[in-house]
Amino acid sequence: ATLETQKVEAVMIGSPATEAIPKAMARLGRKRALLMVSKSLRKDTQVVSKVQESLGAMCVGCYEGMPAHTPREAVIEAAEMARSCSADVLVTIGGGSLTDAAKGVQIALAYGARDAEALGQLR
């Protein structure tokens, strides 16, 4: 399988996420964000709640707690959440597993994978 991605059009530096994310969404014409966040950032900091607050109604869901190494089952769970809330953009707040998972979610959504086996066949 092949996933065609868009080139990186911009890198925002020096702005807090609470400002940068809504601006990026506006620039991209996106209105429905699914946040994918780490449990520790959500539990131990105010980062996630501040981003949710800055997005207001544009935050349509929050997937929390991607396990290490991004298991396919968890990717499918996040993809189902994105489908159910009609997200038009994924926003990750956290580490590498979340970033990898968001790529997997994009693949699952693009190719209609609804279970781990179907996702695994997209190699």
Coordinates of C-alpha atoms in Angstrom, one line a residue:
A1 CA 0.0 0.0 0.0
T2 CA 1.1 3.6 -0.6
L3 CA 0.0 6.6 1.5
E4 CA 0.5 9.8 -0.4
T5 CA 1.2 12.7 2.0
Q6 CA 1.4 16.4 1.6
K7 CA 4.7 18.2 1.8
V8 CA 5.4 20.1 5.0
E9 CA 4.1 23.6 4.2
A10 CA 5.0 25.3 7.4
V11 CA 6.7 24.8 10.7
M12 CA 5.5 27.0 13.5
I13 CA 8.2 28.0 16.0
G14 CA 7.9 30.2 19.0
S15 CA 4.1 30.1 19.5
P16 CA 2.4 28.1 22.2
A17 CA 0.3 25.2 21.1
T18 CA -2.8 27.0 22.2
E19 CA -2.2 29.6 19.5
A20 CA -0.3 27.5 16.9
I21 CA -2.9 24.7 16.6
P22 CA -6.0 26.8 15.9
K23 CA -4.0 28.9 13.4
A24 CA -2.7 25.8 11.6
M25 CA -6.2 24.4 11.5
A26 CA -7.6 27.7 10.0
R27 CA -4.8 27.8 7.4
L28 CA -5.6 24.2 6.4
G29 CA -9.3 24.8 6.4
R30 CA -9.9 22.1 9.1
K31 CA -12.7 22.5 11.7
R32 CA -12.9 19.1 13.6
A33 CA -9.8 18.0 15.5
L34 CA -9.2 14.7 17.2
L35 CA -6.5 15.1 19.8
M36 CA -4.3 12.1 20.4
V37 CA -2.5 12.7 23.7
S38 CA -0.3 10.9 26.2
K39 CA -1.8 9.9 29.5
S40 CA 1.0 11.5 31.4
L41 CA 0.6 14.9 29.7
R42 CA -3.1 14.8 30.3
K43 CA -2.8 13.6 33.9
D44 CA 0.2 15.6 35.1
T45 CA 0.0 18.9 33.1
Q46 CA -2.5 21.4 31.9
V47 CA -1.2 21.2 28.3
V48 CA -4.1 19.1 27.0
S49 CA -6.8 20.9 28.7
K50 CA -5.4 24.3 27.6
V51 CA -5.3 23.1 24.0
Q52 CA -8.9 21.7 24.2
E53 CA -10.0 25.1 25.7
S54 CA -8.3 27.0 22.9
L55 CA -10.0 24.9 20.2
G56 CA -13.4 25.0 21.8
A57 CA -16.0 23.3 19.6
M58 CA -13.2 22.5 17.0
C59 CA -12.0 19.8 19.4
V60 CA -14.4 16.9 18.7
G61 CA -12.6 14.2 20.6
C62 CA -9.6 13.2 22.6
Y63 CA -7.8 9.8 22.3
E64 CA -5.7 9.1 25.3
G65 CA -3.0 6.6 26.1
M66 CA -1.5 5.0 23.0
P67 CA 0.5 2.1 24.3
A68 CA 4.2 1.9 23.5
H69 CA 5.2 0.6 20.1
T70 CA 1.8 1.6 18.6
P71 CA -0.1 -1.7 18.5
R72 CA -2.4 -2.1 15.5
E73 CA -5.4 -2.7 17.8
A74 CA -4.9 0.7 19.4
V75 CA -4.5 2.4 16.1
I76 CA -7.8 0.9 14.9
E77 CA -9.4 2.1 18.2
A78 CA -8.2 5.6 17.5
A79 CA -9.3 5.4 13.8
E80 CA -12.8 4.4 14.9
M81 CA -12.9 7.4 17.3
A82 CA -11.8 9.7 14.4
R83 CA -14.6 8.2 12.2
S84 CA -17.2 8.4 14.9
C85 CA -16.6 12.1 15.6
S86 CA -16.0 13.0 12.0
A87 CA -12.6 14.4 12.6
D88 CA -11.0 16.2 9.7
V89 CA -7.6 16.6 11.4
L90 CA -5.5 14.6 13.9
V91 CA -3.4 16.6 16.4
T92 CA -0.8 14.7 18.5
I93 CA 0.4 16.0 21.9
G94 CA 3.1 13.7 23.3
G95 CA 5.8 11.4 22.2
G96 CA 6.8 9.2 19.3
S97 CA 4.2 6.4 19.7
L98 CA 1.4 9.0 19.3
T99 CA 3.0 10.4 16.1
D100 CA 3.5 6.9 14.7
A101 CA -0.1 6.1 15.7
A102 CA -1.5 9.2 13.9
K103 CA 0.2 8.0 10.7
G104 CA -1.4 4.6 11.2
V105 CA -4.8 6.2 11.8
Q106 CA -4.4 8.1 8.6
I107 CA -3.7 4.9 6.7
A108 CA -6.6 3.1 8.4
L109 CA -9.0 5.9 7.5
A110 CA -7.6 6.2 3.9
Y111 CA -7.9 2.5 3.2
G112 CA -11.0 1.7 5.2
A113 CA -9.2 -0.7 7.6
R114 CA -11.5 -1.5 10.5
D115 CA -9.6 -4.2 12.3
A116 CA -5.9 -5.0 13.1
E117 CA -5.8 -7.8 10.5
A118 CA -7.0 -5.4 7.7
L119 CA -4.4 -2.8 8.8
G120 CA -1.7 -5.4 8.8
Q121 CA -2.5 -6.4 5.2
L122 CA -1.7 -2.8 4.0
R123 CA 2.1 -3.5 4.0

